[in-house]
């Protein structure tokens, strides 16, 4: 049952930061994740702070000097359909377009997508797991078929966001506003693994909010894509996925970012796979070596070793498609 909370509507970013800094306060963007968590008793809120009236957080705009600024409140559907995103940052358009259903993409925002809580069924269910302050990860010996194969440490949840992997592959930065002002950091540094924190998924401090995502102009010759495998085509989270951005010149890869979804508690950048690609032509031997490198450190649980073959297949198929 939904517990009582008070509702406040922020008029500005400063207002949102002040209201969100109160104990038990939670930011409400589209509400598609937060309200489910409150309804299901995953956590409780003293106050829900709506940011939907803060104009500065909305929309997609060009940055001076090239690139894009995407406000945290921009709906996923708007990002997936934006012409410049489709043409220059295809991985992001594909990732945003692969999230959930059309209704949820209209309601859900990019800030909420990056900050959504894990979908692990023990975390979401009536289990006092490690991430909720308990002492046990029930997935370790339980139903762990959708859990992590990389970077786990006591908690085995996987990060649920599709857009996070795409944005990390595209080298995006994120601006965070807090009581002490604003800071902009690489999105890659925004997410934290269980070895850093077992109870939170990102570096946000109490009262801090995401205000915008920044993308630089893509380098000449960059191609990017997002490939997601899920159980249901209608709408579902990634069983595994990959966001890839490669820059090609004279048939060879000059730069590469390979970021996996659905396999770790944060978007998983595979530097080894990237190294296997740079300086090479995207032929069968290269993509096989990169796919192998991406999973060489994987340690599966007893029900999810299929993800190793799945990731390799996704990478081989997607890299060859990018070469075409
Ligand atoms: C049925 C279903 C299927 C889904 N499938 C997918 C999927 O396939 N892929 C995928 O990636 N996601 C999926 N989602 C998650 C969905 O994308 C997110 O719920 C949505 O993007 C969250 O956006 P929102 O604006 O509704 O966030 P909200 O629900 O408002 O917020 C989510 C969380 O982020 C925090 N938050 C929101 N905005 C900010 C901000 N600017 N700064 C700091 N904190 C903030 C909130 O406090 C809350 O904890 C699914 C959700 C549902 C319900």
PDB file of C-alpha atoms and ligand atoms in Angstrom, residues 26-35 37 43 51 57 72-73 76 95 98-101 104 107-117 119 160-163 190 204 208-211 228 230 232 235-238, ligand 1:
ATOM      1  CA  UNK A  26      12.743  12.023  -3.477  1.00  0.00           C
ATOM      2  CA  UNK A  27      12.763  13.759  -6.848  1.00  0.00           C
ATOM      3  CA  UNK A  28       9.759  13.046  -9.081  1.00  0.00           C
ATOM      4  CA  UNK A  29      10.284  13.469 -12.836  1.00  0.00           C
ATOM      5  CA  UNK A  30       7.928  11.330 -14.981  1.00  0.00           C
ATOM      6  CA  UNK A  31       7.182   9.078 -11.998  1.00  0.00           C
ATOM      7  CA  UNK A  32       7.216   5.845 -14.023  1.00  0.00           C
ATOM      8  CA  UNK A  33       9.858   4.324 -11.745  1.00  0.00           C
ATOM      9  CA  UNK A  34       9.512   6.282  -8.492  1.00  0.00           C
ATOM     10  CA  UNK A  35       5.785   5.738  -8.027  1.00  0.00           C
ATOM     11  CA  UNK A  37       8.889   1.848  -5.937  1.00  0.00           C
ATOM     12  CA  UNK A  43      11.466   2.419  -0.096  1.00  0.00           C
ATOM     13  CA  UNK A  51      10.563  18.972 -10.937  1.00  0.00           C
ATOM     14  CA  UNK A  57      15.394  21.126 -17.312  1.00  0.00           C
ATOM     15  CA  UNK A  72      17.139  16.019 -17.646  1.00  0.00           C
ATOM     16  CA  UNK A  73      13.356  16.286 -17.999  1.00  0.00           C
ATOM     17  CA  UNK A  76      12.714   9.522 -23.988  1.00  0.00           C
ATOM     18  CA  UNK A  95      18.580   3.065 -26.935  1.00  0.00           C
ATOM     19  CA  UNK A  98      14.150   0.592 -27.093  1.00  0.00           C
ATOM     20  CA  UNK A  99      13.074   1.595 -23.578  1.00  0.00           C
ATOM     21  CA  UNK A 100       9.813   0.099 -22.318  1.00  0.00           C
ATOM     22  CA  UNK A 101       6.664   0.991 -24.311  1.00  0.00           C
ATOM     23  CA  UNK A 104       6.487   4.953 -20.864  1.00  0.00           C
ATOM     24  CA  UNK A 107       6.207   9.766 -19.666  1.00  0.00           C
ATOM     25  CA  UNK A 108       9.744   8.730 -18.694  1.00  0.00           C
ATOM     26  CA  UNK A 109      12.548  11.274 -18.804  1.00  0.00           C
ATOM     27  CA  UNK A 110      16.238  10.883 -19.540  1.00  0.00           C
ATOM     28  CA  UNK A 111      17.194  12.015 -16.004  1.00  0.00           C
ATOM     29  CA  UNK A 112      14.806   9.464 -14.512  1.00  0.00           C
ATOM     30  CA  UNK A 113      16.090   6.766 -16.838  1.00  0.00           C
ATOM     31  CA  UNK A 114      19.662   7.309 -15.652  1.00  0.00           C
ATOM     32  CA  UNK A 115      18.642   7.512 -11.965  1.00  0.00           C
ATOM     33  CA  UNK A 116      16.053   4.701 -11.901  1.00  0.00           C
ATOM     34  CA  UNK A 117      16.520   2.060  -9.215  1.00  0.00           C
ATOM     35  CA  UNK A 119      14.990  -4.020 -11.374  1.00  0.00           C
ATOM     36  CA  UNK A 160      18.434  -1.268 -15.907  1.00  0.00           C
ATOM     37  CA  UNK A 161      19.026   1.797 -18.119  1.00  0.00           C
ATOM     38  CA  UNK A 162      19.450   1.420 -21.871  1.00  0.00           C
ATOM     39  CA  UNK A 163      20.301   5.062 -22.461  1.00  0.00           C
ATOM     40  CA  UNK A 190      28.398   8.940 -12.547  1.00  0.00           C
ATOM     41  CA  UNK A 204      24.484  11.761  -6.377  1.00  0.00           C
ATOM     42  CA  UNK A 208      21.726  16.681  -5.749  1.00  0.00           C
ATOM     43  CA  UNK A 209      19.852  16.460  -9.024  1.00  0.00           C
ATOM     44  CA  UNK A 210      20.814  15.770 -12.623  1.00  0.00           C
ATOM     45  CA  UNK A 211      20.143  18.851 -14.726  1.00  0.00           C
ATOM     46  CA  UNK A 228      19.446  -4.916 -27.092  1.00  0.00           C
ATOM     47  CA  UNK A 230      15.227  -8.909 -24.356  1.00  0.00           C
ATOM     48  CA  UNK A 232       9.693  -9.836 -24.849  1.00  0.00           C
ATOM     49  CA  UNK A 235       8.664  -4.077 -23.878  1.00  0.00           C
ATOM     50  CA  UNK A 236      11.331  -5.384 -21.589  1.00  0.00           C
ATOM     51  CA  UNK A 237      14.620  -4.563 -19.940  1.00  0.00           C
ATOM     52  CA  UNK A 238      17.845  -5.730 -21.602  1.00  0.00           C
TER      53      UNK A 238
HETATM   54  C1  LIG B   1       7.052  -1.530 -17.290  1.00  0.00           C
HETATM   55  C2  LIG B   1       8.347  -0.786 -17.377  1.00  0.00           C
HETATM   56  C3  LIG B   1       9.289  -1.156 -18.321  1.00  0.00           C
HETATM   57  C4  LIG B   1      10.494  -0.480 -18.410  1.00  0.00           C
HETATM   58  N1  LIG B   1      11.409  -0.859 -19.356  1.00  0.00           N
HETATM   59  C5  LIG B   1      12.605  -0.207 -19.424  1.00  0.00           C
HETATM   60  C6  LIG B   1      13.578  -0.573 -20.387  1.00  0.00           C
HETATM   61  O1  LIG B   1      13.384  -1.462 -21.190  1.00  0.00           O
HETATM   62  N2  LIG B   1      14.744   0.122 -20.399  1.00  0.00           N
HETATM   63  C7  LIG B   1      15.011   1.135 -19.536  1.00  0.00           C
HETATM   64  O2  LIG B   1      16.080   1.735 -19.613  1.00  0.00           O
HETATM   65  N3  LIG B   1      14.105   1.496 -18.619  1.00  0.00           N
HETATM   66  C8  LIG B   1      12.921   0.864 -18.553  1.00  0.00           C
HETATM   67  N4  LIG B   1      11.973   1.242 -17.633  1.00  0.00           N
HETATM   68  C9  LIG B   1      12.302   2.299 -16.734  1.00  0.00           C
HETATM   69  C10 LIG B   1      11.846   3.618 -17.319  1.00  0.00           C
HETATM   70  O3  LIG B   1      12.636   3.941 -18.388  1.00  0.00           O
HETATM   71  C11 LIG B   1      12.095   4.586 -16.289  1.00  0.00           C
HETATM   72  O4  LIG B   1      11.086   4.288 -15.356  1.00  0.00           O
HETATM   73  C12 LIG B   1      11.948   6.009 -16.773  1.00  0.00           C
HETATM   74  O5  LIG B   1      12.870   6.355 -17.761  1.00  0.00           O
HETATM   75  C13 LIG B   1      12.211   6.841 -15.588  1.00  0.00           C
HETATM   76  O6  LIG B   1      11.936   8.157 -15.925  1.00  0.00           O
HETATM   77  P1  LIG B   1      10.908   8.980 -15.047  1.00  0.00           P
HETATM   78  O7  LIG B   1      11.032  10.363 -15.538  1.00  0.00           O
HETATM   79  O8  LIG B   1       9.560   8.364 -15.063  1.00  0.00           O
HETATM   80  O9  LIG B   1      11.593   8.831 -13.608  1.00  0.00           O
HETATM   81  P2  LIG B   1      10.964   8.876 -12.167  1.00  0.00           P
HETATM   82  O10 LIG B   1      10.179   7.655 -11.907  1.00  0.00           O
HETATM   83  O11 LIG B   1      10.330  10.174 -11.918  1.00  0.00           O
HETATM   84  O12 LIG B   1      12.338   8.813 -11.326  1.00  0.00           O
HETATM   85  C14 LIG B   1      13.126   7.645 -11.324  1.00  0.00           C
HETATM   86  C15 LIG B   1      14.216   7.799 -10.248  1.00  0.00           C
HETATM   87  O13 LIG B   1      15.143   8.785 -10.635  1.00  0.00           O
HETATM   88  C16 LIG B   1      15.155   9.881  -9.720  1.00  0.00           C
HETATM   89  N5  LIG B   1      15.244  11.069 -10.570  1.00  0.00           N
HETATM   90  C17 LIG B   1      14.437  11.379 -11.612  1.00  0.00           C
HETATM   91  N6  LIG B   1      14.896  12.481 -12.237  1.00  0.00           N
HETATM   92  C18 LIG B   1      15.988  12.872 -11.555  1.00  0.00           C
HETATM   93  C19 LIG B   1      16.898  13.951 -11.728  1.00  0.00           C
HETATM   94  N7  LIG B   1      16.775  14.849 -12.723  1.00  0.00           N
HETATM   95  N8  LIG B   1      17.933  14.059 -10.854  1.00  0.00           N
HETATM   96  C20 LIG B   1      18.087  13.152  -9.844  1.00  0.00           C
HETATM   97  N9  LIG B   1      17.255  12.110  -9.652  1.00  0.00           N
HETATM   98  C21 LIG B   1      16.224  11.972 -10.503  1.00  0.00           C
HETATM   99  C22 LIG B   1      13.877   9.766  -8.924  1.00  0.00           C
HETATM  100  O14 LIG B   1      14.005  10.301  -7.606  1.00  0.00           O
HETATM  101  C23 LIG B   1      13.666   8.267  -8.905  1.00  0.00           C
HETATM  102  O15 LIG B   1      14.438   7.662  -7.892  1.00  0.00           O
HETATM  103  C24 LIG B   1      10.765   0.602 -17.540  1.00  0.00           C
HETATM  104  C25 LIG B   1       9.802   0.982 -16.599  1.00  0.00           C
HETATM  105  C26 LIG B   1       8.602   0.297 -16.510  1.00  0.00           C
HETATM  106  C27 LIG B   1       7.607   0.742 -15.482  1.00  0.00           C
END
